[in-house]
PDB file of C-alpha atoms in Angstrom:
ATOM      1  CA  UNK O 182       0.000   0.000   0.000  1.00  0.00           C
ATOM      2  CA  UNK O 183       2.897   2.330   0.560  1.00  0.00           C
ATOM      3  CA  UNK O 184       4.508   1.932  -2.262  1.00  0.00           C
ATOM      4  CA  UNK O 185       1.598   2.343  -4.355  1.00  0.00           C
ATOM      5  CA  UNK O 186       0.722   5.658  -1.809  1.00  0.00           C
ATOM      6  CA  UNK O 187       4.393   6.743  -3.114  1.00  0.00           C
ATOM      7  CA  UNK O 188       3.746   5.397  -6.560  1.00  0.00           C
ATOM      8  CA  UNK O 189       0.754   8.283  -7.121  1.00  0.00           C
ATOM      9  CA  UNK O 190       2.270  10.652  -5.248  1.00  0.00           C
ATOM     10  CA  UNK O 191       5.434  10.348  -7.269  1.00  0.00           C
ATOM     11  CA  UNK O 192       3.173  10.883 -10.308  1.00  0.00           C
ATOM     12  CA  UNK O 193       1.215  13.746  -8.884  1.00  0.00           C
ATOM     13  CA  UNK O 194       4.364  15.706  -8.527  1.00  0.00           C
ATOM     14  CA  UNK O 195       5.040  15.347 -12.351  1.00  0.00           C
ATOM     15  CA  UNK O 196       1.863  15.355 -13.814  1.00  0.00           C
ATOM     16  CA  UNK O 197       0.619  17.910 -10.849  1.00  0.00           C
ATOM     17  CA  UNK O 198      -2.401  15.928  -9.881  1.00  0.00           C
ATOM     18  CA  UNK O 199      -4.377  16.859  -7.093  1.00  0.00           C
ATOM     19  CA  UNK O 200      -2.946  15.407  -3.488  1.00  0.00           C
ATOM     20  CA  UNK O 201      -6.855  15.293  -2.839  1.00  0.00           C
ATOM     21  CA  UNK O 202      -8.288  13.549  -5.113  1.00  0.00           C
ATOM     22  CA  UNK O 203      -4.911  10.926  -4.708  1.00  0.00           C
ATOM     23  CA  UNK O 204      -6.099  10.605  -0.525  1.00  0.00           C
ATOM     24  CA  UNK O 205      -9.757  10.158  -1.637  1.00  0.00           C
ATOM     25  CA  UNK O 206      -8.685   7.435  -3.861  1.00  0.00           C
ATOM     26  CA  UNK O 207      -6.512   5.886  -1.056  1.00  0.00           C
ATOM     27  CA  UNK O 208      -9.150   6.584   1.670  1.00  0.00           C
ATOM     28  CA  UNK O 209     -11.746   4.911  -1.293  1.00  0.00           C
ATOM     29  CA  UNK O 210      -9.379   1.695  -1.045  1.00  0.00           C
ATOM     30  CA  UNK O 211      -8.908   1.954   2.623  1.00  0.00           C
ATOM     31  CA  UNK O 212     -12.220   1.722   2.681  1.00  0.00           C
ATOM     32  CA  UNK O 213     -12.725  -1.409   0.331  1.00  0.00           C
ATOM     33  CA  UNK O 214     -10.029  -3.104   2.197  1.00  0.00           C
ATOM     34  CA  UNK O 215     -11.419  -2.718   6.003  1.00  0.00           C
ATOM     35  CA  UNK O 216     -15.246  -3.784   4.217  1.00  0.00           C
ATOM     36  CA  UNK O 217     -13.781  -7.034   2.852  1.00  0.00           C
ATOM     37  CA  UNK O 218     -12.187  -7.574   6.381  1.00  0.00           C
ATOM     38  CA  UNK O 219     -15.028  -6.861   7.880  1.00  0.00           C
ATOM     39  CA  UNK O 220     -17.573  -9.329   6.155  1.00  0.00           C
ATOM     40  CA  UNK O 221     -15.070 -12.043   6.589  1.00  0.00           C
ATOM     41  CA  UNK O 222     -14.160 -11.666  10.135  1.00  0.00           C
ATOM     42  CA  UNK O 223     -18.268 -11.666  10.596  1.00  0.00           C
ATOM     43  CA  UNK O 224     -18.883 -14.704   8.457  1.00  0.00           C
ATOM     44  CA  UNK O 225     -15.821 -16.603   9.595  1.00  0.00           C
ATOM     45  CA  UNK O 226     -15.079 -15.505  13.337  1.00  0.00           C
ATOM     46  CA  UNK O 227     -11.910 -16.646  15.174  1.00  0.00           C
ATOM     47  CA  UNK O 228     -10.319 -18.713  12.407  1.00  0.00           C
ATOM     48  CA  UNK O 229     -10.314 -15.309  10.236  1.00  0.00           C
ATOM     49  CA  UNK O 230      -8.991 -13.190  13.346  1.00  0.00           C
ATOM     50  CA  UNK O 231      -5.876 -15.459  13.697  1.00  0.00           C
ATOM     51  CA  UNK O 232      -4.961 -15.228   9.764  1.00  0.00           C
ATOM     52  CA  UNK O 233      -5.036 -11.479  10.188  1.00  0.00           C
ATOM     53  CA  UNK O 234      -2.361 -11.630  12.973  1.00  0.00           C
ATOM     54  CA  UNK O 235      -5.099 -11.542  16.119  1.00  0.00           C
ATOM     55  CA  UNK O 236      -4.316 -13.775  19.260  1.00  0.00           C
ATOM     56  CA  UNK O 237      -6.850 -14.488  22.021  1.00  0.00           C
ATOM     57  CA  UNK O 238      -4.456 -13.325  24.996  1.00  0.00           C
ATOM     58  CA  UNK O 239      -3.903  -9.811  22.787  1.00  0.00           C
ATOM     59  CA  UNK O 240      -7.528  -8.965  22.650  1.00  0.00           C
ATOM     60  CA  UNK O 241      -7.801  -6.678  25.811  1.00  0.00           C
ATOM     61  CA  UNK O 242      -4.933  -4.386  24.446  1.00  0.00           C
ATOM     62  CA  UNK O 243      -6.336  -4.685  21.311  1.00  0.00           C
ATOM     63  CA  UNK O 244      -9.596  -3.254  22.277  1.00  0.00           C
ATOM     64  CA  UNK O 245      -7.941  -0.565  24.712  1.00  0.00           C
ATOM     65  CA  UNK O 246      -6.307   0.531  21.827  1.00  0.00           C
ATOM     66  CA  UNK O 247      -9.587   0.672  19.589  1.00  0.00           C
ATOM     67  CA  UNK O 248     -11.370   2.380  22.131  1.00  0.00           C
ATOM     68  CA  UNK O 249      -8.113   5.018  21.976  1.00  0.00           C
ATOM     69  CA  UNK O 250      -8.616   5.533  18.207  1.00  0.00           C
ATOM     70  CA  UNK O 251     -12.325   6.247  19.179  1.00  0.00           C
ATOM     71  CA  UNK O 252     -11.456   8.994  21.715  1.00  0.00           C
ATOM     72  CA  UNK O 253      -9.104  10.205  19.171  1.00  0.00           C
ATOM     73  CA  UNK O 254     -11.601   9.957  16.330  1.00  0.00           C
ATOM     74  CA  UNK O 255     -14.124  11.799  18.680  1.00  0.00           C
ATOM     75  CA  UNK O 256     -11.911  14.786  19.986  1.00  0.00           C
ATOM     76  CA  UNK O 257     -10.577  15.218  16.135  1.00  0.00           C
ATOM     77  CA  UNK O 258     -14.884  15.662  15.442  1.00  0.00           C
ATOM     78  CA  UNK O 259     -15.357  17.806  18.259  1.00  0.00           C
ATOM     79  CA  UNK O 260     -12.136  19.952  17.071  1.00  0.00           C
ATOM     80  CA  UNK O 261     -12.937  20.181  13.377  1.00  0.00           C
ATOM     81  CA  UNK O 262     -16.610  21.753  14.582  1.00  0.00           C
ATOM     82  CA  UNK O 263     -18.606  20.784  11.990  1.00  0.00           C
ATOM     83  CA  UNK O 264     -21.966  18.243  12.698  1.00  0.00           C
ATOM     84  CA  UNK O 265     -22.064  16.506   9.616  1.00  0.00           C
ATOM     85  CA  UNK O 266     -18.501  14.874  10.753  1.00  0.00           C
ATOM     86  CA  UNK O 267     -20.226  14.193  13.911  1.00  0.00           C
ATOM     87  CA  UNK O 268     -23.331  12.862  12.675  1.00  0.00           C
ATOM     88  CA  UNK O 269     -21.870  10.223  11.152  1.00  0.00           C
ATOM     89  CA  UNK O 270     -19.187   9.387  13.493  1.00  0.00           C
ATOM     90  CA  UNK O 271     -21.810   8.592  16.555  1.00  0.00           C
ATOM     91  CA  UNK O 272     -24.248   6.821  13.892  1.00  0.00           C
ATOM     92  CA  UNK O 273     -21.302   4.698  13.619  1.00  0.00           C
ATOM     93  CA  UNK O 274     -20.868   4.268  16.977  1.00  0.00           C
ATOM     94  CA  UNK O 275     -24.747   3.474  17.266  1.00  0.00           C
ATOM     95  CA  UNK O 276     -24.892   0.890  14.871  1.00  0.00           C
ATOM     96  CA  UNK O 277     -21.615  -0.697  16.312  1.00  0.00           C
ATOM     97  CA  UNK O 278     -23.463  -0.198  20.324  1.00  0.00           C
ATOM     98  CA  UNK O 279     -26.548  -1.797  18.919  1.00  0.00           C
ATOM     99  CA  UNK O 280     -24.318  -4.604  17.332  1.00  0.00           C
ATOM    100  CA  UNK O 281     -22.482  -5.658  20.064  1.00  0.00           C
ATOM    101  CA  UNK O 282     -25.974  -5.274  22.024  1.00  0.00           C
ATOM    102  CA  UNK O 283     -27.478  -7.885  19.968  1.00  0.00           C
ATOM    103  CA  UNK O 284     -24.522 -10.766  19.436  1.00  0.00           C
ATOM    104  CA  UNK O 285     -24.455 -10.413  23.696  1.00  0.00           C
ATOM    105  CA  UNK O 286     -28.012 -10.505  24.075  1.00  0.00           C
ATOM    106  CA  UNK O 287     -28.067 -13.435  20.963  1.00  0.00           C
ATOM    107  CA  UNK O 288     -25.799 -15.184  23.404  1.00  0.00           C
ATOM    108  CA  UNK O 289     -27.006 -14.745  26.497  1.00  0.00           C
ATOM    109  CA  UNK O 290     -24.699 -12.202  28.006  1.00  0.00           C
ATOM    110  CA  UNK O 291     -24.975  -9.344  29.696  1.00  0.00           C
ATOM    111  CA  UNK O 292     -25.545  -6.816  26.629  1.00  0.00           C
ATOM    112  CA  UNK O 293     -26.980  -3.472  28.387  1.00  0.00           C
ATOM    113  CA  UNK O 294     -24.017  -0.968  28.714  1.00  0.00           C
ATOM    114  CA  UNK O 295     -23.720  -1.985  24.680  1.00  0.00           C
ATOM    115  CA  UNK O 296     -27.009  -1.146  24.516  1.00  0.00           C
ATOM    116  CA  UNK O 297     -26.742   2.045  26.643  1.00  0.00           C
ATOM    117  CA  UNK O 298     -23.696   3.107  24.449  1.00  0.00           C
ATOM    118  CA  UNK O 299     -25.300   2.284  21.300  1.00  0.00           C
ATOM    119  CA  UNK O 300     -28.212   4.832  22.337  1.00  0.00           C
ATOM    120  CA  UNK O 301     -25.963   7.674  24.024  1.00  0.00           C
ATOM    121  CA  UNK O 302     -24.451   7.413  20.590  1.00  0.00           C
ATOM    122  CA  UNK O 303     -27.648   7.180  18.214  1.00  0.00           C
ATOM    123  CA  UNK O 304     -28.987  10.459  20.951  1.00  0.00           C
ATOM    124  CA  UNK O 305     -25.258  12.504  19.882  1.00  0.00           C
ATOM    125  CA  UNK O 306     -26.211  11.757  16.747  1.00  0.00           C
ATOM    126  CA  UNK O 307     -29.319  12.389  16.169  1.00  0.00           C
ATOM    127  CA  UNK O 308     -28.367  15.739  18.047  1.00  0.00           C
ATOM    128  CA  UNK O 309     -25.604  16.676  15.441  1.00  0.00           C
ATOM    129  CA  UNK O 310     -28.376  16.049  12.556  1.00  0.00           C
ATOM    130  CA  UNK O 311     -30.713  18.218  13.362  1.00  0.00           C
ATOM    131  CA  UNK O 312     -27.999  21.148  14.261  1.00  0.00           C
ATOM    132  CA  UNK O 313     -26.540  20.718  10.810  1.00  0.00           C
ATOM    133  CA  UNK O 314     -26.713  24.425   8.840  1.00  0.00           C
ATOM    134  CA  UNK O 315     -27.128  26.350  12.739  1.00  0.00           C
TER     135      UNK O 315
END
């Protein structure tokens, strides 16, 4: 992926391409990539987690450090000021509360601070919508 990052950047300098539409494209593939992981860690579970690199024991940090990138993700929103970006960051974070809600509950675990996070999120949200354009 680098090299190919380098690859179009190399060739924006010469044929003085835009550096945006070159991180769109990226982001575009990022995008593709993290979908296709995605579906198959849903359809295939732990098998799929080990051949991407995961280990059981590793999971906690793992997590810790997604819940990081969230914070991070969050405080970059609340920084940039602009609801759209925020809109769609806690509808994410909805849908993945009300995910995680649902494979608990599917399993008989406890699922309701999922549950509560998924709806803190969808309230954010649905917050940031409506102040969109005030």
């Amino acid at each position: 992926m680098l090299a190919l990052a380098l690859s179009l950047a190399s060739y924006a300098r010469f044929s003085e391409m835009d550096y945006g539409l070159i991180t769109m494209a990226l982001a575009a593939i990022s995008l593709g990539i993290v979908a296709f992981i995605a579906i198959a860690v849903i359809n295939g579970g732990a098998p799929v987690l080990v051949r991407l690199g995961h280990s059981e024991p590793q999971l906690p940090a793992v997590m810790g450090n997604r819940y990081a990138a969230f914070a991070i993700s969050i405080f970059a929103a609340i920084i940039y000021g602009d609801f759209v970006v925020v809109a769609f960051l806690f509808y994410g974070f909805a849908a993945l509360g009300v995910w995680d809600s649902l494979i608990y509950w599917s399993a008989g675990k406890p699922f309701v601070t999922h549950a509560l996070a998924g709806s803190g999120s969808l309230v954010v949200a649905v917050l940031a919508t409506v102040s969109v354009g005030s």
